[in-house]
Amino acid sequence: MIFVGIVEDDDQIRKSIQDFLNRQNGFQCNWSFNSIESLLPNLKAEVLPQVLIMDLGLPGMSGIDGMKIIKERYPQIDLVVFSVYNDPQKIFDSLCAGATGYLLKNTPLEEIKSGIELLVSGGSPMSPQIARKVVEFFASRGKREITSPLSAKEKEIVVGLVDGLSYKLIADRLTISIETVRFHIKSIYRKLHVHGKAEVISKSLRGEI
Amino acid sequence: MIFVGIVEDDDQIRKSIQDFLNRQNGFQCNWSFNSIESLLPNLKAEVLPQVLIMDLGLPGMSGIDGMKIIKERYPQIDLVVFSVYNDPQKIFDSLCAGATGYLLKNTPLEEIKSGIELLVSGGSPMSPQIARKVVEFFASRGKREITSPLSAKEKEIVVGLVDGLSYKLIADRLTISIETVRFHIKSIYRKLHVHGKAEVISKSLRGEI
DNA sequence: TAAACACCCCCATGTTTATGGGATTGAATC
DNA sequence: GATTCAATCCCATAAACATGGGGGTGTTTA
């Protein structure tokens, strides 16, 4: 038996999902609330839902803030977002807040059911659009390094800077003179149009090198 | 009709997928290779597969390096990884290299088919285990800020450092004296156990603050 | 073969940081 | 009502950094 809760301010949607799940074998959906504020006092450590279906656009506290609180208090609950929003910001904020699934509101009831089953078996149900956006997040992190204007040695120097080493220590690490380190750093500043190692470190860690 | 290619060094697996797809309505799988090296010379801009199923553990060039090359030359091809590996590093490297899907080798043929259909319709097929690991990547980015030892003001100073500002400019931005900036930075260094702004910037951008 | 570039080293000068001291105020905790 | 603590300022010094010059050596390439 999978115990499910739902937080959704649209009564019709909420009841429709709840009724549907309660008609399925192996499902029981007794937690049903229209806001985070009304849900929280009703969560007791003894009897918790395994899965919480969460709307994002709620009256009062947002679904994202709500998920942060819930995950902090009851990390064992699996949260699955159920929202109309498909913009990357909402998606990433939700995942960072602790959601392990993200279904758009146009998801058929049957797929909500299989999504929940997937969730409790260790998967992460996501609407196709959502999964694609999540994947694209990584793709943007990968397209680089072809255009980096820095030479191999200069990149090594940058690594030293990011590690917080002084010129002297970078020189030791690369077994070159501190003067050579200085020379390279001048080149790096010129090529990157920056004027201090702080900016180099920032650019580097943002993947802009 | 969906045109599919496959790069897989295990002849049996490759042929089995190829034959299966060719038996399906709307599928044609004519590109079939056992290494990146043998695939590349056979990709011509005029006739490209829409989808390439890629093994990771290939003889010669790795699937990940191969995907980088393919995506650079033919960004319109959708790549879906087909591998036994389910460790986070392989997953993230693949996604960064341009994969838009990631199926484990235990995926049934029918699901490979529906995965490809999902792919061309704008989704991202992922085995449940894989999707979960991708989602967990974001979750780890979210659990923070409760334990940050820095005061509100100190965090503002850190932002200034990350932006590459000098003490003077930070002082101006926050309309306080440069001496106060110095004082705060001393506190920050003490609290974070670091000895230079480089380390502060690194920690900050890594989400460790 | 000359230009271009990566890489190596040295010097000088001024600025910025790191680190130690110290002092005062106000808000919060106890 | 004492203590704690963030926040504000001041001073001093040594170390690290930024920036400008000046030399060289190799390798690649047009």
mmCIF file of N, CA, C and O in Angstrom, chain B residues 2-67:
data_model
loop_
_atom_site.group_PDB
_atom_site.id
_atom_site.type_symbol
_atom_site.label_atom_id
_atom_site.label_comp_id
_atom_site.label_asym_id
_atom_site.label_seq_id
_atom_site.Cartn_x
_atom_site.Cartn_y
_atom_site.Cartn_z
ATOM 1 N N ILE B 2 11.559 7.409 -38.447
ATOM 2 C CA ILE B 2 12.667 7.872 -37.610
ATOM 3 C C ILE B 2 13.922 7.104 -38.001
ATOM 4 O O ILE B 2 13.931 5.872 -37.985
ATOM 5 N N PHE B 3 14.961 7.855 -38.376
ATOM 6 C CA PHE B 3 16.217 7.219 -38.766
ATOM 7 C C PHE B 3 17.152 7.141 -37.572
ATOM 8 O O PHE B 3 17.476 8.160 -36.957
ATOM 9 N N VAL B 4 17.552 5.917 -37.285
ATOM 10 C CA VAL B 4 18.321 5.673 -36.071
ATOM 11 C C VAL B 4 19.674 5.090 -36.425
ATOM 12 O O VAL B 4 19.820 4.341 -37.400
ATOM 13 N N GLY B 5 20.696 5.445 -35.642
ATOM 14 C CA GLY B 5 22.010 4.823 -35.766
ATOM 15 C C GLY B 5 22.393 4.223 -34.428
ATOM 16 O O GLY B 5 21.834 4.584 -33.387
ATOM 17 N N ILE B 6 23.341 3.289 -34.463
ATOM 18 C CA ILE B 6 23.764 2.674 -33.209
ATOM 19 C C ILE B 6 25.271 2.408 -33.238
ATOM 20 O O ILE B 6 25.806 1.947 -34.242
ATOM 21 N N VAL B 7 25.911 2.781 -32.125
ATOM 22 C CA VAL B 7 27.338 2.514 -31.975
ATOM 23 C C VAL B 7 27.502 1.664 -30.728
ATOM 24 O O VAL B 7 27.236 2.131 -29.610
ATOM 25 N N GLU B 8 27.911 0.435 -30.932
ATOM 26 C CA GLU B 8 27.948 -0.541 -29.825
ATOM 27 C C GLU B 8 28.905 -1.632 -30.245
ATOM 28 O O GLU B 8 28.776 -2.179 -31.339
ATOM 29 N N ASP B 9 29.863 -1.956 -29.364
ATOM 30 C CA ASP B 9 30.887 -2.909 -29.788
ATOM 31 C C ASP B 9 30.459 -4.366 -29.624
ATOM 32 O O ASP B 9 31.069 -5.259 -30.203
ATOM 33 N N ASP B 10 29.413 -4.611 -28.850
ATOM 34 C CA ASP B 10 28.935 -5.989 -28.716
ATOM 35 C C ASP B 10 28.021 -6.299 -29.899
ATOM 36 O O ASP B 10 26.896 -5.796 -29.990
ATOM 37 N N ASP B 11 28.524 -7.151 -30.791
ATOM 38 C CA ASP B 11 27.793 -7.434 -32.030
ATOM 39 C C ASP B 11 26.377 -7.921 -31.768
ATOM 40 O O ASP B 11 25.423 -7.533 -32.444
ATOM 41 N N GLN B 12 26.258 -8.778 -30.764
ATOM 42 C CA GLN B 12 24.954 -9.379 -30.498
ATOM 43 C C GLN B 12 23.934 -8.320 -30.079
ATOM 44 O O GLN B 12 22.823 -8.257 -30.615
ATOM 45 N N ILE B 13 24.337 -7.491 -29.132
ATOM 46 C CA ILE B 13 23.434 -6.438 -28.671
ATOM 47 C C ILE B 13 23.090 -5.488 -29.813
ATOM 48 O O ILE B 13 21.937 -5.133 -30.037
ATOM 49 N N ARG B 14 24.120 -5.099 -30.552
ATOM 50 C CA ARG B 14 23.893 -4.121 -31.623
ATOM 51 C C ARG B 14 22.905 -4.665 -32.655
ATOM 52 O O ARG B 14 21.940 -4.009 -33.013
ATOM 53 N N LYS B 15 23.176 -5.874 -33.094
ATOM 54 C CA LYS B 15 22.313 -6.452 -34.128
ATOM 55 C C LYS B 15 20.902 -6.660 -33.593
ATOM 56 O O LYS B 15 19.911 -6.465 -34.304
ATOM 57 N N SER B 16 20.817 -7.048 -32.337
ATOM 58 C CA SER B 16 19.495 -7.312 -31.773
ATOM 59 C C SER B 16 18.659 -6.038 -31.766
ATOM 60 O O SER B 16 17.483 -6.043 -32.144
ATOM 61 N N ILE B 17 19.262 -4.931 -31.370
ATOM 62 C CA ILE B 17 18.517 -3.654 -31.362
ATOM 63 C C ILE B 17 18.200 -3.219 -32.787
ATOM 64 O O ILE B 17 17.079 -2.810 -33.100
ATOM 65 N N GLN B 18 19.208 -3.359 -33.653
ATOM 66 C CA GLN B 18 19.010 -2.942 -35.032
ATOM 67 C C GLN B 18 17.880 -3.728 -35.695
ATOM 68 O O GLN B 18 16.970 -3.136 -36.299
ATOM 69 N N ASP B 19 17.922 -5.026 -35.549
ATOM 70 C CA ASP B 19 16.883 -5.862 -36.162
ATOM 71 C C ASP B 19 15.512 -5.523 -35.587
ATOM 72 O O ASP B 19 14.531 -5.399 -36.322
ATOM 73 N N PHE B 20 15.492 -5.359 -34.274
ATOM 74 C CA PHE B 20 14.211 -5.041 -33.638
ATOM 75 C C PHE B 20 13.627 -3.744 -34.196
ATOM 76 O O PHE B 20 12.455 -3.691 -34.594
ATOM 77 N N LEU B 21 14.456 -2.713 -34.250
ATOM 78 C CA LEU B 21 13.953 -1.419 -34.724
ATOM 79 C C LEU B 21 13.509 -1.505 -36.180
ATOM 80 O O LEU B 21 12.492 -0.916 -36.561
ATOM 81 N N ASN B 22 14.252 -2.233 -36.974
ATOM 82 C CA ASN B 22 13.889 -2.330 -38.387
ATOM 83 C C ASN B 22 12.579 -3.091 -38.602
ATOM 84 O O ASN B 22 11.958 -2.978 -39.654
ATOM 85 N N ARG B 23 12.175 -3.853 -37.604
ATOM 86 C CA ARG B 23 10.888 -4.535 -37.711
ATOM 87 C C ARG B 23 9.723 -3.625 -37.315
ATOM 88 O O ARG B 23 8.560 -3.963 -37.540
ATOM 89 N N GLN B 24 10.033 -2.483 -36.679
ATOM 90 C CA GLN B 24 8.967 -1.599 -36.208
ATOM 91 C C GLN B 24 8.518 -0.646 -37.312
ATOM 92 O O GLN B 24 9.319 -0.186 -38.117
ATOM 93 N N ASN B 25 7.240 -0.345 -37.299
ATOM 94 C CA ASN B 25 6.717 0.672 -38.221
ATOM 95 C C ASN B 25 7.293 2.027 -37.844
ATOM 96 O O ASN B 25 7.333 2.388 -36.676
ATOM 97 N N GLY B 26 7.730 2.748 -38.868
ATOM 98 C CA GLY B 26 8.208 4.104 -38.598
ATOM 99 C C GLY B 26 9.648 4.190 -38.142
ATOM 100 O O GLY B 26 10.135 5.271 -37.809
ATOM 101 N N PHE B 27 10.344 3.050 -38.117
ATOM 102 C CA PHE B 27 11.756 3.074 -37.703
ATOM 103 C C PHE B 27 12.639 2.520 -38.813
ATOM 104 O O PHE B 27 12.268 1.579 -39.513
ATOM 105 N N GLN B 28 13.812 3.132 -38.932
ATOM 106 C CA GLN B 28 14.799 2.568 -39.837
ATOM 107 C C GLN B 28 16.167 2.748 -39.219
ATOM 108 O O GLN B 28 16.590 3.861 -38.917
ATOM 109 N N CYS B 29 16.859 1.642 -39.013
ATOM 110 C CA CYS B 29 18.154 1.690 -38.343
ATOM 111 C C CYS B 29 19.220 1.126 -39.273
ATOM 112 O O CYS B 29 19.461 -0.080 -39.301
ATOM 113 N N ASN B 30 19.845 2.024 -40.044
ATOM 114 C CA ASN B 30 20.834 1.576 -41.014
ATOM 115 C C ASN B 30 22.269 1.885 -40.599
ATOM 116 O O ASN B 30 23.194 1.265 -41.088
ATOM 117 N N TRP B 31 22.430 2.855 -39.745
ATOM 118 C CA TRP B 31 23.789 3.152 -39.267
ATOM 119 C C TRP B 31 24.111 2.191 -38.130
ATOM 120 O O TRP B 31 23.429 2.184 -37.103
ATOM 121 N N SER B 32 25.116 1.403 -38.305
ATOM 122 C CA SER B 32 25.445 0.414 -37.281
ATOM 123 C C SER B 32 26.958 0.261 -37.238
ATOM 124 O O SER B 32 27.573 -0.202 -38.198
ATOM 125 N N PHE B 33 27.559 0.672 -36.123
ATOM 126 C CA PHE B 33 29.017 0.654 -36.031
ATOM 127 C C PHE B 33 29.454 0.148 -34.669
ATOM 128 O O PHE B 33 28.700 0.195 -33.706
ATOM 129 N N ASN B 34 30.724 -0.309 -34.627
ATOM 130 C CA ASN B 34 31.222 -0.827 -33.358
ATOM 131 C C ASN B 34 32.253 0.086 -32.706
ATOM 132 O O ASN B 34 32.855 -0.271 -31.707
ATOM 133 N N SER B 35 32.460 1.263 -33.292
ATOM 134 C CA SER B 35 33.373 2.224 -32.662
ATOM 135 C C SER B 35 33.113 3.614 -33.234
ATOM 136 O O SER B 35 32.536 3.762 -34.321
ATOM 137 N N ILE B 36 33.542 4.611 -32.499
ATOM 138 C CA ILE B 36 33.426 5.986 -32.978
ATOM 139 C C ILE B 36 34.226 6.155 -34.265
ATOM 140 O O ILE B 36 33.774 6.779 -35.228
ATOM 141 N N GLU B 37 35.419 5.553 -34.254
ATOM 142 C CA GLU B 37 36.302 5.705 -35.415
ATOM 143 C C GLU B 37 35.659 5.191 -36.699
ATOM 144 O O GLU B 37 35.866 5.763 -37.774
ATOM 145 N N SER B 38 34.895 4.115 -36.588
ATOM 146 C CA SER B 38 34.284 3.580 -37.806
ATOM 147 C C SER B 38 33.014 4.345 -38.174
ATOM 148 O O SER B 38 32.603 4.374 -39.326
ATOM 149 N N LEU B 39 32.418 5.001 -37.182
ATOM 150 C CA LEU B 39 31.198 5.778 -37.454
ATOM 151 C C LEU B 39 31.509 7.086 -38.176
ATOM 152 O O LEU B 39 30.898 7.395 -39.206
ATOM 153 N N LEU B 40 32.476 7.824 -37.647
ATOM 154 C CA LEU B 40 32.693 9.202 -38.102
ATOM 155 C C LEU B 40 32.815 9.383 -39.621
ATOM 156 O O LEU B 40 32.161 10.265 -40.184
ATOM 157 N N PRO B 41 33.624 8.556 -40.290
ATOM 158 C CA PRO B 41 33.757 8.764 -41.742
ATOM 159 C C PRO B 41 32.459 8.495 -42.494
ATOM 160 O O PRO B 41 32.345 8.858 -43.664
ATOM 161 N N ASN B 42 31.498 7.872 -41.834
ATOM 162 C CA ASN B 42 30.251 7.518 -42.510
ATOM 163 C C ASN B 42 29.101 8.483 -42.218
ATOM 164 O O ASN B 42 27.969 8.232 -42.604
ATOM 165 N N LEU B 43 29.434 9.550 -41.507
ATOM 166 C CA LEU B 43 28.399 10.564 -41.268
ATOM 167 C C LEU B 43 28.565 11.671 -42.299
ATOM 168 O O LEU B 43 29.586 12.356 -42.340
ATOM 169 N N LYS B 44 27.562 11.841 -43.146
ATOM 170 C CA LYS B 44 27.594 12.914 -44.149
ATOM 171 C C LYS B 44 26.426 13.851 -43.877
ATOM 172 O O LYS B 44 25.320 13.395 -43.534
ATOM 173 N N ALA B 45 26.670 15.108 -44.056
ATOM 174 C CA ALA B 45 25.657 16.107 -43.712
ATOM 175 C C ALA B 45 24.344 15.874 -44.452
ATOM 176 O O ALA B 45 23.271 16.233 -43.961
ATOM 177 N N GLU B 46 24.410 15.241 -45.649
ATOM 178 C CA GLU B 46 23.172 15.086 -46.440
ATOM 179 C C GLU B 46 22.229 14.056 -45.824
ATOM 180 O O GLU B 46 21.018 14.252 -45.769
ATOM 181 N N VAL B 47 22.798 12.941 -45.388
ATOM 182 C CA VAL B 47 21.948 11.884 -44.835
ATOM 183 C C VAL B 47 22.424 11.509 -43.447
ATOM 184 O O VAL B 47 23.368 10.752 -43.276
ATOM 185 N N LEU B 48 21.790 12.087 -42.443
ATOM 186 C CA LEU B 48 22.195 11.826 -41.069
ATOM 187 C C LEU B 48 21.100 11.077 -40.330
ATOM 188 O O LEU B 48 19.920 11.253 -40.628
ATOM 189 N N PRO B 49 21.478 10.254 -39.358
ATOM 190 C CA PRO B 49 20.458 9.695 -38.475
ATOM 191 C C PRO B 49 19.923 10.814 -37.586
ATOM 192 O O PRO B 49 20.634 11.765 -37.279
ATOM 193 N N GLN B 50 18.643 10.688 -37.192
ATOM 194 C CA GLN B 50 18.094 11.670 -36.252
ATOM 195 C C GLN B 50 18.542 11.350 -34.841
ATOM 196 O O GLN B 50 18.717 12.227 -34.009
ATOM 197 N N VAL B 51 18.674 10.053 -34.609
ATOM 198 C CA VAL B 51 18.986 9.586 -33.255
ATOM 199 C C VAL B 51 20.161 8.613 -33.328
ATOM 200 O O VAL B 51 20.217 7.759 -34.215
ATOM 201 N N LEU B 52 21.102 8.787 -32.412
ATOM 202 C CA LEU B 52 22.214 7.847 -32.319
ATOM 203 C C LEU B 52 22.214 7.203 -30.938
ATOM 204 O O LEU B 52 22.239 7.901 -29.922
ATOM 205 N N ILE B 53 22.165 5.886 -30.928
ATOM 206 C CA ILE B 53 22.267 5.147 -29.679
ATOM 207 C C ILE B 53 23.745 4.864 -29.446
ATOM 208 O O ILE B 53 24.411 4.280 -30.292
ATOM 209 N N MET B 54 24.250 5.328 -28.299
ATOM 210 C CA MET B 54 25.692 5.284 -28.070
ATOM 211 C C MET B 54 26.055 4.448 -26.853
ATOM 212 O O MET B 54 25.610 4.745 -25.747
ATOM 213 N N ASP B 55 26.894 3.475 -27.064
ATOM 214 C CA ASP B 55 27.506 2.790 -25.934
ATOM 215 C C ASP B 55 28.603 3.704 -25.381
ATOM 216 O O ASP B 55 29.122 4.569 -26.088
ATOM 217 N N LEU B 56 28.961 3.538 -24.117
ATOM 218 C CA LEU B 56 30.046 4.353 -23.557
ATOM 219 C C LEU B 56 31.385 3.620 -23.602
ATOM 220 O O LEU B 56 32.404 4.179 -23.988
ATOM 221 N N GLY B 57 31.372 2.352 -23.215
ATOM 222 C CA GLY B 57 32.626 1.602 -23.158
ATOM 223 C C GLY B 57 32.985 1.012 -24.505
ATOM 224 O O GLY B 57 32.737 -0.158 -24.766
ATOM 225 N N LEU B 58 33.573 1.830 -25.340
ATOM 226 C CA LEU B 58 33.898 1.386 -26.695
ATOM 227 C C LEU B 58 35.401 1.173 -26.834
ATOM 228 O O LEU B 58 36.184 1.801 -26.123
ATOM 229 N N PRO B 59 35.801 0.309 -27.757
ATOM 230 C CA PRO B 59 37.236 0.211 -28.063
ATOM 231 C C PRO B 59 37.676 1.499 -28.766
ATOM 232 O O PRO B 59 36.909 2.071 -29.527
ATOM 233 N N GLY B 60 38.872 1.944 -28.487
ATOM 234 C CA GLY B 60 39.339 3.199 -29.085
ATOM 235 C C GLY B 60 38.751 4.376 -28.336
ATOM 236 O O GLY B 60 38.716 4.390 -27.111
ATOM 237 N N MET B 61 38.258 5.338 -29.097
ATOM 238 C CA MET B 61 37.723 6.539 -28.468
ATOM 239 C C MET B 61 36.496 6.217 -27.618
ATOM 240 O O MET B 61 35.643 5.433 -28.009
ATOM 241 N N SER B 62 36.427 6.831 -26.436
ATOM 242 C CA SER B 62 35.290 6.565 -25.556
ATOM 243 C C SER B 62 34.020 7.172 -26.123
ATOM 244 O O SER B 62 34.059 8.102 -26.934
ATOM 245 N N GLY B 63 32.891 6.637 -25.687
ATOM 246 C CA GLY B 63 31.615 7.159 -26.153
ATOM 247 C C GLY B 63 31.455 8.631 -25.798
ATOM 248 O O GLY B 63 30.870 9.398 -26.564
ATOM 249 N N ILE B 64 31.964 9.018 -24.634
ATOM 250 C CA ILE B 64 31.807 10.413 -24.205
ATOM 251 C C ILE B 64 32.581 11.354 -25.120
ATOM 252 O O ILE B 64 32.044 12.364 -25.584
ATOM 253 N N ASP B 65 33.824 11.018 -25.402
ATOM 254 C CA ASP B 65 34.591 11.852 -26.332
ATOM 255 C C ASP B 65 33.946 11.854 -27.717
ATOM 256 O O ASP B 65 33.899 12.879 -28.397
ATOM 257 N N GLY B 66 33.455 10.689 -28.094
ATOM 258 C CA GLY B 66 32.792 10.586 -29.385
ATOM 259 C C GLY B 66 31.582 11.498 -29.464
ATOM 260 O O GLY B 66 31.370 12.192 -30.463
ATOM 261 N N MET B 67 30.800 11.510 -28.411
ATOM 262 C CA MET B 67 29.596 12.351 -28.427
ATOM 263 C C MET B 67 29.951 13.823 -28.548
ATOM 264 O O MET B 67 29.259 14.583 -29.228
#
